[in-house]
PDB file of C-alpha atoms in Angstrom:
ATOM      1  CA  MET G 201      -2.656  22.151  62.652  1.00  0.00           C
ATOM      2  CA  ALA G 202      -0.519  23.205  59.715  1.00  0.00           C
ATOM      3  CA  PRO G 203       3.299  23.276  59.791  1.00  0.00           C
ATOM      4  CA  LEU G 204       4.575  26.700  60.823  1.00  0.00           C
ATOM      5  CA  ALA G 205       5.886  27.565  57.359  1.00  0.00           C
ATOM      6  CA  GLN G 206       2.460  26.761  55.904  1.00  0.00           C
ATOM      7  CA  ALA G 207       0.547  28.540  58.696  1.00  0.00           C
ATOM      8  CA  LEU G 208       2.460  31.734  57.842  1.00  0.00           C
ATOM      9  CA  GLN G 209       1.410  31.786  54.205  1.00  0.00           C
ATOM     10  CA  VAL G 210      -0.679  34.619  52.780  1.00  0.00           C
ATOM     11  CA  SER G 211      -2.408  35.138  49.433  1.00  0.00           C
ATOM     12  CA  PHE G 212      -2.845  38.315  47.424  1.00  0.00           C
ATOM     13  CA  HIS G 213      -6.385  39.662  47.467  1.00  0.00           C
ATOM     14  CA  SER G 214      -6.604  43.134  45.956  1.00  0.00           C
ATOM     15  CA  ASN G 215      -5.033  46.515  45.230  1.00  0.00           C
ATOM     16  CA  CYS G 216      -6.689  49.538  46.812  1.00  0.00           C
ATOM     17  CA  ASN G 217      -7.216  53.089  45.541  1.00  0.00           C
ATOM     18  CA  ASP G 218      -4.835  54.515  48.149  1.00  0.00           C
ATOM     19  CA  GLY G 219      -1.937  52.531  46.699  1.00  0.00           C
ATOM     20  CA  SER G 220      -2.023  49.794  49.286  1.00  0.00           C
ATOM     21  CA  SER G 221      -2.427  46.062  48.675  1.00  0.00           C
ATOM     22  CA  THR G 222      -4.374  43.520  50.708  1.00  0.00           C
ATOM     23  CA  TYR G 223      -3.284  39.968  51.479  1.00  0.00           C
ATOM     24  CA  ARG G 224      -5.410  37.355  53.202  1.00  0.00           C
ATOM     25  CA  CYS G 225      -4.353  34.704  55.682  1.00  0.00           C
ATOM     26  CA  GLU G 226      -5.718  32.476  58.410  1.00  0.00           C
ATOM     27  CA  LEU G 227      -4.220  32.544  61.904  1.00  0.00           C
ATOM     28  CA  ASP G 228      -3.899  28.884  62.871  1.00  0.00           C
ATOM     29  CA  ARG G 229      -5.143  28.097  66.392  1.00  0.00           C
ATOM     30  CA  GLY G 230      -2.435  25.445  66.634  1.00  0.00           C
ATOM     31  CA  TRP G 231       0.168  28.224  66.930  1.00  0.00           C
ATOM     32  CA  ALA G 232      -1.594  29.968  69.819  1.00  0.00           C
ATOM     33  CA  VAL G 233      -0.927  30.536  73.507  1.00  0.00           C
ATOM     34  CA  GLY G 234      -4.244  29.640  75.076  1.00  0.00           C
ATOM     35  CA  ALA G 235      -6.851  31.075  72.722  1.00  0.00           C
ATOM     36  CA  ILE G 236      -4.630  33.844  71.357  1.00  0.00           C
ATOM     37  CA  PRO G 237      -2.306  33.297  68.378  1.00  0.00           C
ATOM     38  CA  GLN G 238       1.289  33.736  69.488  1.00  0.00           C
ATOM     39  CA  GLY G 239       2.394  37.332  68.937  1.00  0.00           C
ATOM     40  CA  GLY G 240       5.519  36.488  66.962  1.00  0.00           C
ATOM     41  CA  TYR G 241       3.572  34.105  64.751  1.00  0.00           C
ATOM     42  CA  SER G 242       0.956  36.788  64.037  1.00  0.00           C
ATOM     43  CA  LEU G 243       3.718  39.264  63.205  1.00  0.00           C
ATOM     44  CA  GLY G 244       5.237  36.647  60.922  1.00  0.00           C
ATOM     45  CA  THR G 245       2.157  36.767  58.678  1.00  0.00           C
ATOM     46  CA  VAL G 246       2.710  40.514  58.275  1.00  0.00           C
ATOM     47  CA  VAL G 247       6.368  39.937  57.364  1.00  0.00           C
ATOM     48  CA  GLU G 248       5.321  37.219  54.905  1.00  0.00           C
ATOM     49  CA  ALA G 249       2.805  39.543  53.211  1.00  0.00           C
ATOM     50  CA  CYS G 250       5.479  42.213  52.823  1.00  0.00           C
ATOM     51  CA  ILE G 251       7.934  39.656  51.420  1.00  0.00           C
ATOM     52  CA  LYS G 252       5.298  38.674  48.862  1.00  0.00           C
ATOM     53  CA  HIS G 253       4.700  42.354  48.093  1.00  0.00           C
ATOM     54  CA  GLN G 254       8.420  43.005  47.515  1.00  0.00           C
ATOM     55  CA  ALA G 255       9.112  39.834  45.541  1.00  0.00           C
ATOM     56  CA  GLY G 256      10.970  40.617  42.323  1.00  0.00           C
ATOM     57  CA  SER G 257      12.061  44.069  43.476  1.00  0.00           C
ATOM     58  CA  SER G 258      15.627  45.168  44.249  1.00  0.00           C
ATOM     59  CA  HIS G 259      14.597  45.385  47.924  1.00  0.00           C
ATOM     60  CA  ALA G 260      13.266  41.878  48.521  1.00  0.00           C
ATOM     61  CA  ASP G 261      14.689  41.189  51.991  1.00  0.00           C
ATOM     62  CA  PRO G 262      13.281  42.409  55.336  1.00  0.00           C
ATOM     63  CA  ILE G 263      15.924  44.409  57.200  1.00  0.00           C
ATOM     64  CA  HIS G 264      13.972  45.698  60.186  1.00  0.00           C
ATOM     65  CA  VAL G 265      10.436  45.574  61.544  1.00  0.00           C
ATOM     66  CA  THR G 266       8.884  47.513  64.405  1.00  0.00           C
ATOM     67  CA  ALA G 267       5.488  46.246  65.564  1.00  0.00           C
ATOM     68  CA  HIS G 268       2.949  47.705  67.981  1.00  0.00           C
ATOM     69  CA  TYR G 269       0.320  45.310  69.294  1.00  0.00           C
ATOM     70  CA  LEU G 270      -2.925  47.256  69.659  1.00  0.00           C
ATOM     71  CA  ARG G 271      -5.387  44.423  70.345  1.00  0.00           C
ATOM     72  CA  ALA G 272      -5.213  40.671  70.887  1.00  0.00           C
ATOM     73  CA  THR G 273      -5.561  38.647  67.702  1.00  0.00           C
ATOM     74  CA  ASN G 274      -7.949  35.727  67.238  1.00  0.00           C
ATOM     75  CA  ALA G 275      -7.567  32.429  65.436  1.00  0.00           C
ATOM     76  CA  GLY G 276      -9.262  32.605  62.063  1.00  0.00           C
ATOM     77  CA  ASP G 277      -9.398  34.861  59.022  1.00  0.00           C
ATOM     78  CA  ALA G 278      -7.246  37.978  58.880  1.00  0.00           C
ATOM     79  CA  GLU G 279      -5.915  40.350  56.288  1.00  0.00           C
ATOM     80  CA  VAL G 280      -2.675  42.283  55.980  1.00  0.00           C
ATOM     81  CA  ARG G 281      -2.807  45.736  54.413  1.00  0.00           C
ATOM     82  CA  VAL G 282       0.535  46.733  52.901  1.00  0.00           C
ATOM     83  CA  LYS G 283       1.500  50.183  51.660  1.00  0.00           C
ATOM     84  CA  VAL G 284       4.884  51.429  50.439  1.00  0.00           C
ATOM     85  CA  LEU G 285       5.694  54.660  52.247  1.00  0.00           C
ATOM     86  CA  LYS G 286       8.940  55.441  50.420  1.00  0.00           C
ATOM     87  CA  SER G 287      11.214  53.582  48.034  1.00  0.00           C
ATOM     88  CA  GLY G 288      14.798  54.805  47.691  1.00  0.00           C
ATOM     89  CA  LYS G 289      18.064  53.572  46.257  1.00  0.00           C
ATOM     90  CA  SER G 290      19.007  51.359  49.223  1.00  0.00           C
ATOM     91  CA  PHE G 291      15.801  50.786  51.177  1.00  0.00           C
ATOM     92  CA  THR G 292      12.024  50.628  50.901  1.00  0.00           C
ATOM     93  CA  ASN G 293       9.909  51.733  53.860  1.00  0.00           C
ATOM     94  CA  ILE G 294       6.615  49.902  54.250  1.00  0.00           C
ATOM     95  CA  LEU G 295       3.595  50.339  56.510  1.00  0.00           C
ATOM     96  CA  ALA G 296       1.582  47.173  57.161  1.00  0.00           C
ATOM     97  CA  ASP G 297      -1.355  46.361  59.443  1.00  0.00           C
ATOM     98  CA  LEU G 298      -2.877  43.064  60.513  1.00  0.00           C
ATOM     99  CA  VAL G 299      -6.658  43.526  60.533  1.00  0.00           C
ATOM    100  CA  GLN G 300      -9.485  41.293  61.786  1.00  0.00           C
ATOM    101  CA  GLN G 301     -13.193  42.158  61.641  1.00  0.00           C
ATOM    102  CA  GLY G 302     -12.352  45.724  60.691  1.00  0.00           C
ATOM    103  CA  HIS G 303     -10.064  46.261  63.700  1.00  0.00           C
ATOM    104  CA  THR G 304      -6.323  46.854  63.414  1.00  0.00           C
ATOM    105  CA  LYS G 305      -4.669  44.309  65.696  1.00  0.00           C
ATOM    106  CA  ILE G 306      -0.991  44.906  64.860  1.00  0.00           C
ATOM    107  CA  THR G 307       0.523  47.928  63.131  1.00  0.00           C
ATOM    108  CA  THR G 308       4.066  47.787  61.762  1.00  0.00           C
ATOM    109  CA  HIS G 309       6.767  49.771  60.013  1.00  0.00           C
ATOM    110  CA  LEU G 310       9.199  47.678  57.979  1.00  0.00           C
ATOM    111  CA  ILE G 311      12.414  48.425  56.122  1.00  0.00           C
ATOM    112  CA  PHE G 312      13.291  46.253  53.130  1.00  0.00           C
ATOM    113  CA  GLY G 313      16.623  46.082  51.361  1.00  0.00           C
ATOM    114  CA  ASN G 314      19.108  43.542  50.039  1.00  0.00           C
ATOM    115  CA  LEU G 315      20.806  41.013  52.327  1.00  0.00           C
ATOM    116  CA  SER G 316      22.614  39.178  49.551  1.00  0.00           C
ATOM    117  CA  VAL G 317      26.217  38.192  50.215  1.00  0.00           C
ATOM    118  CA  SER G 318      28.768  40.705  48.946  1.00  0.00           C
ATOM    119  CA  GLU G 319      30.473  40.030  45.642  1.00  0.00           C
ATOM    120  CA  PRO G 320      33.913  38.367  45.800  1.00  0.00           C
ATOM    121  CA  GLY G 321      36.567  40.907  46.682  1.00  0.00           C
ATOM    122  CA  GLN G 322      34.130  43.261  48.379  1.00  0.00           C
ATOM    123  CA  VAL G 323      34.241  43.982  52.102  1.00  0.00           C
ATOM    124  CA  GLY G 324      31.368  42.200  53.857  1.00  0.00           C
ATOM    125  CA  ASN G 325      28.802  44.171  55.831  1.00  0.00           C
ATOM    126  CA  VAL G 326      28.384  41.573  58.590  1.00  0.00           C
ATOM    127  CA  LEU G 327      31.106  40.622  61.074  1.00  0.00           C
ATOM    128  CA  ALA G 328      31.452  36.841  60.989  1.00  0.00           C
ATOM    129  CA  PRO G 329      33.948  34.253  62.253  1.00  0.00           C
ATOM    130  CA  PRO G 330      36.916  34.125  62.321  1.00  0.00           C
ATOM    131  CA  SER G 331      36.764  37.863  63.074  1.00  0.00           C
ATOM    132  CA  PRO G 332      37.422  38.460  66.802  1.00  0.00           C
ATOM    133  CA  TYR G 333      34.669  41.088  66.703  1.00  0.00           C
ATOM    134  CA  SER G 334      31.951  38.757  65.418  1.00  0.00           C
ATOM    135  CA  ARG G 335      29.053  37.621  67.557  1.00  0.00           C
ATOM    136  CA  ARG G 336      29.525  34.030  68.676  1.00  0.00           C
ATOM    137  CA  LEU G 337      26.910  31.374  69.301  1.00  0.00           C
ATOM    138  CA  PRO G 338      25.974  31.805  72.997  1.00  0.00           C
ATOM    139  CA  LEU G 339      24.838  28.204  73.542  1.00  0.00           C
ATOM    140  CA  HIS G 340      27.343  25.798  75.089  1.00  0.00           C
ATOM    141  CA  PRO G 341      26.513  22.335  73.652  1.00  0.00           C
ATOM    142  CA  HIS G 342      26.059  21.131  70.097  1.00  0.00           C
ATOM    143  CA  PRO G 343      22.406  20.063  69.509  1.00  0.00           C
ATOM    144  CA  SER G 344      23.472  16.422  69.185  1.00  0.00           C
ATOM    145  CA  GLN G 345      24.846  16.536  72.749  1.00  0.00           C
ATOM    146  CA  VAL G 346      21.601  17.502  74.472  1.00  0.00           C
ATOM    147  CA  SER G 347      18.157  16.026  75.080  1.00  0.00           C
ATOM    148  CA  TYR G 348      14.671  17.467  74.818  1.00  0.00           C
ATOM    149  CA  ASP G 349      13.321  19.378  77.816  1.00  0.00           C
ATOM    150  CA  ALA G 350      11.485  16.932  80.071  1.00  0.00           C
ATOM    151  CA  ILE G 351       8.608  19.343  80.760  1.00  0.00           C
ATOM    152  CA  ARG G 352       6.830  20.865  77.792  1.00  0.00           C
ATOM    153  CA  PRO G 353       6.240  24.594  78.458  1.00  0.00           C
ATOM    154  CA  SER G 354       2.565  25.508  78.333  1.00  0.00           C
ATOM    155  CA  ARG G 355       3.360  28.486  76.119  1.00  0.00           C
ATOM    156  CA  MET G 356       4.021  25.931  73.370  1.00  0.00           C
ATOM    157  CA  GLY G 357       0.477  24.533  73.607  1.00  0.00           C
ATOM    158  CA  ARG G 358      -0.122  22.098  70.751  1.00  0.00           C
ATOM    159  CA  MET G 359       2.682  23.535  68.631  1.00  0.00           C
ATOM    160  CA  ASP G 360       4.858  21.107  66.653  1.00  0.00           C
ATOM    161  CA  LEU G 361       7.916  22.377  68.487  1.00  0.00           C
ATOM    162  CA  LEU G 362      10.445  20.930  70.943  1.00  0.00           C
ATOM    163  CA  THR G 363      13.125  22.659  72.989  1.00  0.00           C
ATOM    164  CA  SER G 364      16.346  21.873  74.803  1.00  0.00           C
ATOM    165  CA  SER G 365      17.334  24.525  77.345  1.00  0.00           C
ATOM    166  CA  ASP G 366      20.995  25.326  77.943  1.00  0.00           C
ATOM    167  CA  VAL G 367      21.622  24.200  81.537  1.00  0.00           C
ATOM    168  CA  ALA G 368      24.887  26.158  81.769  1.00  0.00           C
ATOM    169  CA  LEU G 369      23.029  29.406  81.066  1.00  0.00           C
ATOM    170  CA  LEU G 370      20.339  28.589  83.640  1.00  0.00           C
ATOM    171  CA  ARG G 371      23.011  28.064  86.302  1.00  0.00           C
ATOM    172  CA  ARG G 372      24.217  31.606  85.762  1.00  0.00           C
ATOM    173  CA  ASN G 373      20.913  32.766  87.280  1.00  0.00           C
ATOM    174  CA  ASP G 374      21.645  31.144  90.661  1.00  0.00           C
ATOM    175  CA  PRO G 375      21.852  33.710  93.500  1.00  0.00           C
ATOM    176  CA  ASP G 376      25.347  32.515  94.452  1.00  0.00           C
ATOM    177  CA  ASN G 377      26.723  32.380  90.897  1.00  0.00           C
ATOM    178  CA  PRO G 378      29.892  34.485  90.430  1.00  0.00           C
ATOM    179  CA  VAL G 379      28.205  36.551  87.691  1.00  0.00           C
ATOM    180  CA  ARG G 380      25.737  38.065  90.214  1.00  0.00           C
ATOM    181  CA  THR G 381      26.438  41.759  90.687  1.00  0.00           C
ATOM    182  CA  THR G 382      27.670  43.589  93.784  1.00  0.00           C
ATOM    183  CA  SER G 383      28.306  47.216  94.703  1.00  0.00           C
ATOM    184  CA  LYS G 384      31.732  46.892  93.064  1.00  0.00           C
ATOM    185  CA  THR G 385      30.498  45.351  89.808  1.00  0.00           C
ATOM    186  CA  VAL G 386      30.731  47.375  86.610  1.00  0.00           C
ATOM    187  CA  GLY G 387      27.952  46.438  84.196  1.00  0.00           C
ATOM    188  CA  GLY G 388      26.441  42.975  84.072  1.00  0.00           C
ATOM    189  CA  GLY G 389      23.328  41.782  85.862  1.00  0.00           C
ATOM    190  CA  GLY G 390      20.073  40.414  84.539  1.00  0.00           C
ATOM    191  CA  ILE G 391      18.752  36.926  83.837  1.00  0.00           C
ATOM    192  CA  GLU G 392      19.767  34.591  81.012  1.00  0.00           C
ATOM    193  CA  TRP G 393      18.092  31.747  79.150  1.00  0.00           C
ATOM    194  CA  GLY G 394      18.808  30.029  75.870  1.00  0.00           C
ATOM    195  CA  ALA G 395      17.739  26.874  74.071  1.00  0.00           C
ATOM    196  CA  TRP G 396      17.773  24.891  70.885  1.00  0.00           C
ATOM    197  CA  PHE G 397      14.377  24.814  69.150  1.00  0.00           C
ATOM    198  CA  GLU G 398      13.233  22.172  66.704  1.00  0.00           C
ATOM    199  CA  LEU G 399      10.194  22.220  64.445  1.00  0.00           C
ATOM    200  CA  THR G 400       8.935  18.649  64.572  1.00  0.00           C
ATOM    201  CA  HIS G 401       6.546  18.414  61.616  1.00  0.00           C
ATOM    202  CA  LYS G 402       8.322  16.504  58.848  1.00  0.00           C
ATOM    203  CA  ASN G 403       7.175  19.032  56.245  1.00  0.00           C
ATOM    204  CA  ASP G 404       8.155  22.128  58.223  1.00  0.00           C
ATOM    205  CA  GLU G 405      11.114  24.395  57.644  1.00  0.00           C
ATOM    206  CA  ILE G 406      12.566  27.612  59.004  1.00  0.00           C
ATOM    207  CA  ILE G 407      11.737  30.522  56.706  1.00  0.00           C
ATOM    208  CA  THR G 408      12.350  34.260  57.014  1.00  0.00           C
ATOM    209  CA  SER G 409       8.834  35.040  58.218  1.00  0.00           C
ATOM    210  CA  SER G 410       9.152  32.448  61.008  1.00  0.00           C
ATOM    211  CA  ILE G 411      11.942  34.456  62.703  1.00  0.00           C
ATOM    212  CA  PRO G 412       9.475  36.610  64.739  1.00  0.00           C
ATOM    213  CA  PHE G 413       7.863  33.403  66.040  1.00  0.00           C
ATOM    214  CA  PHE G 414      11.168  32.167  67.465  1.00  0.00           C
ATOM    215  CA  CYS G 415      11.896  35.634  68.869  1.00  0.00           C
ATOM    216  CA  ASP G 416       8.633  35.398  70.813  1.00  0.00           C
ATOM    217  CA  SER G 417       9.113  31.808  72.029  1.00  0.00           C
ATOM    218  CA  LEU G 418      11.480  32.399  74.902  1.00  0.00           C
ATOM    219  CA  PHE G 419      11.082  31.343  78.509  1.00  0.00           C
ATOM    220  CA  ASN G 420       9.626  34.002  80.795  1.00  0.00           C
ATOM    221  CA  LEU G 421      12.711  35.456  82.452  1.00  0.00           C
ATOM    222  CA  PRO G 422      10.825  37.077  85.379  1.00  0.00           C
ATOM    223  CA  SER G 423       9.878  33.589  86.589  1.00  0.00           C
ATOM    224  CA  LEU G 424      13.586  32.723  86.826  1.00  0.00           C
ATOM    225  CA  LEU G 425      14.132  35.440  89.413  1.00  0.00           C
ATOM    226  CA  PRO G 426      14.070  34.190  93.021  1.00  0.00           C
ATOM    227  CA  GLU G 427      10.948  35.017  95.006  1.00  0.00           C
ATOM    228  CA  GLY G 428      11.337  38.344  96.739  1.00  0.00           C
ATOM    229  CA  GLU G 429      13.308  39.959  93.930  1.00  0.00           C
ATOM    230  CA  ALA G 430      11.642  42.951  92.277  1.00  0.00           C
ATOM    231  CA  GLY G 431       9.777  41.843  89.184  1.00  0.00           C
ATOM    232  CA  SER G 432       9.880  38.154  90.062  1.00  0.00           C
ATOM    233  CA  THR G 433       6.872  36.121  89.003  1.00  0.00           C
ATOM    234  CA  ALA G 434       8.110  32.866  90.539  1.00  0.00           C
ATOM    235  CA  GLY G 435       5.137  31.034  92.015  1.00  0.00           C
ATOM    236  CA  LYS G 436       2.647  33.458  90.459  1.00  0.00           C
ATOM    237  CA  ARG G 437       0.085  33.097  87.713  1.00  0.00           C
ATOM    238  CA  SER G 438       1.135  35.611  85.100  1.00  0.00           C
ATOM    239  CA  TRP G 439       0.716  36.362  81.421  1.00  0.00           C
ATOM    240  CA  TYR G 440       3.020  38.656  79.448  1.00  0.00           C
ATOM    241  CA  PRO G 441       1.263  40.085  76.378  1.00  0.00           C
ATOM    242  CA  THR G 442       3.592  41.838  73.954  1.00  0.00           C
ATOM    243  CA  ILE G 443       3.172  45.591  73.560  1.00  0.00           C
ATOM    244  CA  THR G 444       5.978  46.259  71.080  1.00  0.00           C
ATOM    245  CA  MET G 445       8.494  44.100  69.246  1.00  0.00           C
ATOM    246  CA  THR G 446      11.386  44.933  66.960  1.00  0.00           C
ATOM    247  CA  VAL G 447      13.319  42.477  64.818  1.00  0.00           C
ATOM    248  CA  GLU G 448      16.491  43.374  62.935  1.00  0.00           C
ATOM    249  CA  PHE G 449      17.382  40.832  60.268  1.00  0.00           C
ATOM    250  CA  LYS G 450      21.159  40.458  59.989  1.00  0.00           C
ATOM    251  CA  ALA G 451      21.518  37.823  57.281  1.00  0.00           C
ATOM    252  CA  LYS G 452      19.575  35.445  55.076  1.00  0.00           C
ATOM    253  CA  ILE G 453      18.784  31.947  56.286  1.00  0.00           C
ATOM    254  CA  PRO G 454      21.406  29.715  54.623  1.00  0.00           C
ATOM    255  CA  SER G 455      20.527  26.726  52.517  1.00  0.00           C
ATOM    256  CA  SER G 456      23.318  24.148  52.622  1.00  0.00           C
ATOM    257  CA  ASP G 457      24.283  20.754  53.986  1.00  0.00           C
ATOM    258  CA  ASP G 458      25.939  22.556  56.922  1.00  0.00           C
ATOM    259  CA  HIS G 459      22.626  23.857  58.266  1.00  0.00           C
ATOM    260  CA  SER G 460      19.409  22.216  59.391  1.00  0.00           C
ATOM    261  CA  ASP G 461      16.112  23.402  57.944  1.00  0.00           C
ATOM    262  CA  ARG G 462      14.116  22.704  61.116  1.00  0.00           C
ATOM    263  CA  THR G 463      16.424  23.274  64.126  1.00  0.00           C
ATOM    264  CA  GLY G 464      17.946  26.413  65.626  1.00  0.00           C
ATOM    265  CA  ARG G 465      19.029  28.504  68.615  1.00  0.00           C
ATOM    266  CA  GLY G 466      15.879  30.348  69.074  1.00  0.00           C
ATOM    267  CA  LEU G 467      17.039  28.585  65.462  1.00  0.00           C
ATOM    268  CA  ASP G 468      19.920  25.150  64.672  1.00  0.00           C
ATOM    269  CA  GLY G 469      22.549  23.335  62.792  1.00  0.00           C
ATOM    270  CA  ALA G 470      23.005  20.375  60.516  1.00  0.00           C
ATOM    271  CA  SER G 471      21.753  17.928  63.138  1.00  0.00           C
ATOM    272  CA  ARG G 472      18.529  17.543  65.094  1.00  0.00           C
ATOM    273  CA  ILE G 473      18.327  17.714  68.872  1.00  0.00           C
ATOM    274  CA  ALA G 474      19.877  14.553  70.374  1.00  0.00           C
ATOM    275  CA  GLN G 475      20.821  13.300  66.900  1.00  0.00           C
ATOM    276  CA  GLY G 476      23.854  13.442  64.645  1.00  0.00           C
ATOM    277  CA  ASP G 477      27.520  14.021  65.438  1.00  0.00           C
ATOM    278  CA  VAL G 478      29.658  16.956  66.460  1.00  0.00           C
ATOM    279  CA  VAL G 479      31.696  18.122  63.473  1.00  0.00           C
ATOM    280  CA  GLU G 480      35.048  19.789  64.061  1.00  0.00           C
ATOM    281  CA  GLY G 481      34.766  23.565  63.663  1.00  0.00           C
ATOM    282  CA  TRP G 482      30.955  23.631  63.755  1.00  0.00           C
ATOM    283  CA  ARG G 483      30.900  26.823  65.814  1.00  0.00           C
ATOM    284  CA  GLU G 484      32.812  28.714  63.117  1.00  0.00           C
ATOM    285  CA  LYS G 485      29.903  28.121  60.745  1.00  0.00           C
ATOM    286  CA  GLN G 486      27.343  29.798  63.028  1.00  0.00           C
ATOM    287  CA  TYR G 487      26.377  33.423  62.618  1.00  0.00           C
ATOM    288  CA  CYS G 488      23.760  35.808  63.927  1.00  0.00           C
ATOM    289  CA  ILE G 489      20.772  36.153  61.609  1.00  0.00           C
ATOM    290  CA  ALA G 490      18.498  38.369  63.718  1.00  0.00           C
ATOM    291  CA  VAL G 491      18.358  40.486  66.869  1.00  0.00           C
ATOM    292  CA  ALA G 492      15.044  41.140  68.591  1.00  0.00           C
ATOM    293  CA  ASP G 493      13.752  43.215  71.467  1.00  0.00           C
ATOM    294  CA  GLN G 494      10.317  43.620  73.009  1.00  0.00           C
ATOM    295  CA  MET G 495       8.271  45.274  75.713  1.00  0.00           C
ATOM    296  CA  ALA G 496       5.530  43.325  77.482  1.00  0.00           C
ATOM    297  CA  LEU G 497       2.967  43.711  80.251  1.00  0.00           C
ATOM    298  CA  THR G 498       2.621  41.495  83.303  1.00  0.00           C
ATOM    299  CA  LEU G 499      -1.006  40.448  83.815  1.00  0.00           C
ATOM    300  CA  PRO G 500      -2.810  37.824  85.935  1.00  0.00           C
ATOM    301  CA  ILE G 501      -3.133  34.547  84.050  1.00  0.00           C
ATOM    302  CA  GLU G 502      -6.918  34.734  84.486  1.00  0.00           C
ATOM    303  CA  ARG G 503      -6.920  37.490  81.846  1.00  0.00           C
ATOM    304  CA  LEU G 504      -5.833  34.858  79.322  1.00  0.00           C
ATOM    305  CA  PHE G 505      -7.790  31.895  80.735  1.00  0.00           C
ATOM    306  CA  PRO G 506     -10.808  33.495  82.443  1.00  0.00           C
ATOM    307  CA  THR G 507     -12.908  30.356  82.724  1.00  0.00           C
ATOM    308  CA  PHE G 508     -10.374  27.711  83.695  1.00  0.00           C
ATOM    309  CA  ASN G 509      -8.690  26.663  86.913  1.00  0.00           C
ATOM    310  CA  ILE G 510      -5.048  26.688  85.853  1.00  0.00           C
ATOM    311  CA  SER G 511      -2.160  25.502  88.016  1.00  0.00           C
ATOM    312  CA  VAL G 512       0.922  27.684  88.385  1.00  0.00           C
ATOM    313  CA  ALA G 513       3.111  24.899  87.004  1.00  0.00           C
ATOM    314  CA  ASP G 514       1.126  24.955  83.779  1.00  0.00           C
ATOM    315  CA  HIS G 515       1.637  28.638  83.140  1.00  0.00           C
ATOM    316  CA  ASP G 516       4.882  29.787  84.683  1.00  0.00           C
ATOM    317  CA  SER G 517       6.547  30.046  81.280  1.00  0.00           C
ATOM    318  CA  LEU G 518       4.326  32.439  79.364  1.00  0.00           C
ATOM    319  CA  ALA G 519       6.609  35.436  79.760  1.00  0.00           C
ATOM    320  CA  LYS G 520       8.259  37.233  76.912  1.00  0.00           C
ATOM    321  CA  SER G 521      11.621  38.869  77.363  1.00  0.00           C
ATOM    322  CA  SER G 522      14.382  40.759  75.602  1.00  0.00           C
ATOM    323  CA  PRO G 523      16.854  41.128  74.045  1.00  0.00           C
ATOM    324  CA  ILE G 524      17.009  38.021  71.860  1.00  0.00           C
ATOM    325  CA  LEU G 525      19.773  36.855  69.533  1.00  0.00           C
ATOM    326  CA  GLU G 526      18.922  34.352  66.804  1.00  0.00           C
ATOM    327  CA  TYR G 527      21.575  32.074  65.386  1.00  0.00           C
ATOM    328  CA  LEU G 528      21.465  29.470  62.660  1.00  0.00           C
ATOM    329  CA  CYS G 529      23.889  26.551  62.745  1.00  0.00           C
TER     330      CYS G 529
END
C-alpha cells in the first residue's frame, strides 16, 4: 500500500465543455475498512483534486467542505469532476463529485479562500493562545508520555497508522463519573474519546487533503455506551457508514521544527508517540486546524462483511461520530 499522502494524489485528465475539469486517481485498498475505502480518505481525494484545481489562484486554500455519500466507493480507479460555481473577491465556491464506473459516489460543495497568516500589525482571524478564548488541546498527555494502543482497531485494517487513546477522556464515560448528567444538570452529557494518531510509513506526511481521513478515523462512540443505554452498540456487530460529513479548515498545517509531520491529535507535535521529550510550553504552540461533523447510519456488520464470520471484538470500533476537533502540535 502507498503512504497516505501518496494515496491521496490525483492527476489532471481533461477540461470539459461545461467548464468542469476531470482529475483521475486510484483509491488504495490499503486505506479501506473491509472492502470499502475509508470515507474520509475518499473525500480527501476530492479535496486534493480541488486543491490542484485552485493552485496558483488567490483562493488556494480549502475553507469548508460539505460531502454527501450517495454510494459506497470501491478500491480502484476513480475520477473527480470539479466545477467552479462562483468565484468572488474573498471566496470561490466549487462543486466536485467522486465518480466510479459512471456512478457518482460522493458529491461535495467546497469553499476555497486564503488561510495565510495575517500581515504583521493586522488583527488575526483565528483565536490562538495565549488568548483565554482560544480553543485548547483537549488531550491530557504529551505524545512522548504515552504508549501505542495495545489492541489495533479493526477499522484501521492494514493502514500504516498507530493510535494512543487518551485514558483520562475514556474514564469520563464511566457511569459513575462526576460528569454524568442528572435532572439538575445544565448542559453536558454525551460520550468522549480522543487519541494521538501517527502515520508510520517513513515517507508519509500529514497534508491538507489528509484531514478528512483523520476526521473519519475516530472510535465508534456508541460502543462506549453501557449496554442498555439508548443507542448503545456495546456487544453488537455494527457498521456505521457515513451519510454526510462537513469539515471546516481553520488554519494551514504548519511546517516547522515545533511540529511533527506524521503525528497528531486526530493530528501531533514535534515528537512521535512514546518518543522524544516534553518541552516547556508545548501546549501554547498547539492550535485547532479543523472542525468536523458527520451523520452516519447504524447497520449490521454483515452488510460490510457478508461472507465472513466476524467476531464482535474485531469490529466493535467501526463507528463514526461527531463532532471532531483536529489539532496539530
